[in-house]
């Protein structure tokens, strides 16, 4: 569907803003692009949009967008919908007129019907004659998304769609994005700096750092592998050094559950089997898009701790010994 | 009675000069402003050259004092109108002075459009004409109206200067009666009418601006 190969972007021929970016997006997938400010997220989105001219290949249904002429590209843009962080709505046009703009530009017919359908989909029937200045942030983002999907694009780019919204509105917008993704089977790329957005709706994640791909792949794998780094960079939590705890002299282990193992009493069963007592130091469960994701930090004591650890490893997603 | 007739005639002449040259300045000045704006945001080399040329020309015209400009454009005025006396001839120099002013005002207004709107236009696959018609002009319309108001008020003052060199209108009357014949009463009437014209233009301009600006 969309394949990016060795994408580079420089502003003056020397300083790389993006370096050697490669990734692939299948039809209907949601990809989250995450990174700190200055990591190159916006530049990447601009490059994918061809608002900046990058080197490398952007294959969209096997057509290299970087090789198209300005005119060809203009036609091609109908297949790409973009919603911006600051909405970028026309201030003197109503909700309805704003959403109909792409259709008018494409000279499509049945505009009235198509726009009404989309307005319904984003839940703005009651606001269709309102002007952007009279809408809330969430409503403006709905209009922006509606405008992006009205011409039935194959791919949807969302630039920080929830960054300016409160948590409750964010949740509603994320629900909408998921619904659109499922209804229209539209491939979506969402740029964000909010981990919760990634967790909630993304299938894959592209983690950018200093203009390079630091990680690209499944979301759950990312959260178990990059946990420490994430805590440092995104949550500003202090990574607690469990090793220095002097409660008892037990071993301290970290267990990660993902998918099926979350719903089973694995720990209880196996600990009984080896006669292990455990003390929970930390526990957390989160919803990723496809399955829950849990984390436990335990202090364990008993005769057969090694056997316990080996057995438990088989039944959970990941296990790490923090202190022997 | 004679004086009253003259005042009415002078008022009409001033209004005529102001609005006619104002109209022409808008017709030529705003497109020139659009050219300046589009060439300033474009990455193409040719655009930068075009911008530079217009930039220099506009600066030259804007640095010429109006009273001198009137003299400089006398040959052109003669060519277009056939005479250098009267309100019609004044329109030539008024328009030439006002076009660069309007172009600069428009340029800076267009530059206030958020850069993201240009990205939006690109992502919607708009060409330049669609961008101008659907985004640039509509989004900045309230400010354009404010610019036109400002232009017209400046032109009222300029007509008075033009009046000193044979353009007619309220300016000429003020000089003829007030300055040369010490008729302070007529000078006062003259002034009151000029103030009224300015107030009315400002009032109407702000009203229109308020109606079309959606807040």
Coordinates of N, CA, C and O in Angstrom, one line a residue, chain A residues 46 51 74 77 82 84 86 88-92 101-102 104-105 131 133-134 147, chain B residues 116-117 119-120 122-127 130 134-135 138-139 141-142 212 214-215:
Chain A
X46 N 5.5 16.0 6.4 CA 5.6 17.0 5.3 C 6.3 16.3 4.1 O 5.9 16.5 2.9
X51 N 5.2 18.1 0.7 CA 5.2 19.5 1.0 C 6.7 19.9 1.0 O 7.0 21.1 0.8
X74 N -0.7 16.9 -8.1 CA -1.9 17.6 -7.7 C -3.1 16.6 -7.8 O -4.0 16.6 -7.0
X77 N -3.2 13.8 -5.1 CA -3.5 14.2 -3.7 C -4.9 13.9 -3.3 O -5.2 13.9 -2.1
X82 N -5.6 14.7 4.5 CA -4.8 15.2 5.6 C -5.6 16.1 6.6 O -6.4 16.9 6.2
X84 N -5.0 18.5 10.0 CA -3.9 19.2 10.7 C -4.2 19.4 12.1 O -5.3 19.5 12.6
X86 N -3.8 22.2 13.8 CA -4.6 23.4 14.0 C -5.8 23.5 13.1 O -6.2 24.6 12.8
X88 N -6.9 24.2 10.4 CA -6.8 24.9 9.2 C -8.1 24.9 8.4 O -8.2 24.6 7.2
X89 N -9.2 25.3 9.1 CA -10.5 25.4 8.4 C -10.6 26.8 7.8 O -10.0 27.8 8.3
X90 N -11.5 27.0 6.9 CA -11.7 28.3 6.3 C -12.7 29.0 7.2 O -13.8 28.6 7.5
X91 N -12.2 30.1 7.8 CA -13.0 30.8 8.9 C -14.3 31.4 8.4 O -15.2 31.5 9.2
X92 N -14.4 31.7 7.1 CA -15.6 32.4 6.7 C -16.6 31.4 5.9 O -17.5 31.8 5.2
X101 N -15.4 21.4 0.3 CA -14.3 22.0 -0.5 C -13.5 21.0 -1.4 O -13.4 21.3 -2.6
X102 N -13.1 19.9 -0.8 CA -12.3 19.0 -1.7 C -13.2 18.4 -2.9 O -12.7 18.3 -4.0
X104 N -15.7 20.0 -4.3 CA -15.8 21.1 -5.3 C -14.6 21.2 -6.2 O -14.7 21.3 -7.4
X105 N -13.4 21.1 -5.5 CA -12.2 21.2 -6.3 C -12.0 20.1 -7.3 O -11.5 20.2 -8.4
X131 N -20.1 28.3 11.9 CA -18.8 28.7 11.4 C -17.7 28.2 12.4 O -18.0 28.0 13.6
X133 N -15.4 29.5 14.0 CA -15.2 30.3 15.2 C -16.1 29.9 16.3 O -15.9 30.1 17.5
X134 N -17.2 29.3 16.0 CA -18.2 28.9 17.0 C -18.2 27.5 17.4 O -19.1 27.0 18.1
X147 N -13.2 16.7 6.4 CA -12.8 17.2 5.1 C -11.7 16.3 4.5 O -11.6 16.2 3.3
Chain B
X116 N 0.3 27.4 7.5 CA -0.3 26.1 7.4 C -1.5 26.1 6.3 O -1.8 25.0 5.8
X117 N -2.0 27.3 6.1 CA -3.1 27.3 5.1 C -2.5 27.1 3.7 O -3.3 26.5 2.9
X119 N 0.0 25.0 3.2 CA 0.1 23.5 3.2 C -1.2 22.9 2.9 O -1.3 21.9 2.1
X120 N -2.3 23.4 3.5 CA -3.6 22.9 3.3 C -4.0 23.0 1.9 O -4.5 22.0 1.3
X122 N -2.0 23.0 -0.7 CA -1.2 22.0 -1.4 C -1.8 20.6 -1.2 O -2.0 19.9 -2.2
X123 N -2.2 20.3 0.0 CA -2.7 18.9 0.2 C -4.0 18.7 -0.4 O -4.4 17.6 -0.7
X124 N -4.8 19.8 -0.6 CA -6.1 19.7 -1.3 C -5.9 19.7 -2.8 O -6.9 19.6 -3.5
X125 N -4.7 19.8 -3.2 CA -4.4 19.7 -4.7 C -4.8 21.0 -5.4 O -5.1 21.0 -6.6
X126 N -4.8 22.1 -4.7 CA -5.2 23.4 -5.3 C -4.1 23.9 -6.2 O -2.9 23.8 -5.9
X127 N -4.5 24.6 -7.3 CA -3.5 25.3 -8.1 C -3.5 26.8 -7.6 O -4.3 27.1 -6.7
X130 N -7.0 28.6 -7.7 CA -7.9 28.0 -6.7 C -7.5 28.5 -5.3 O -8.3 28.9 -4.4
X134 N -10.2 30.6 -3.3 CA -10.9 29.9 -2.2 C -10.3 30.1 -0.9 O -10.9 29.9 0.1
X135 N -9.0 30.4 -0.8 CA -8.4 30.6 0.5 C -7.9 32.0 0.7 O -8.3 32.7 1.6
X138 N -10.7 35.0 0.4 CA -11.8 34.9 1.4 C -11.3 35.0 2.8 O -11.9 35.7 3.7
X139 N -10.2 34.4 3.1 CA -9.7 34.4 4.5 C -9.2 35.8 5.0 O -9.2 36.1 6.1
X141 N -10.4 38.7 3.7 CA -11.3 39.7 3.2 C -11.6 40.8 4.2 O -11.6 42.0 3.9
X142 N -11.8 40.5 5.5 CA -12.1 41.6 6.4 C -10.9 42.6 6.5 O -11.1 43.8 6.5
X212 N -18.7 41.1 7.6 CA -18.1 40.0 6.9 C -17.1 39.2 7.8 O -16.7 38.1 7.5
X214 N -16.3 36.9 10.7 CA -17.1 36.0 11.6 C -16.2 35.7 12.8 O -15.2 35.1 12.7
X215 N -16.7 36.1 13.9 CA -15.9 35.9 15.2 C -16.8 35.1 16.1 O -17.9 35.3 16.3

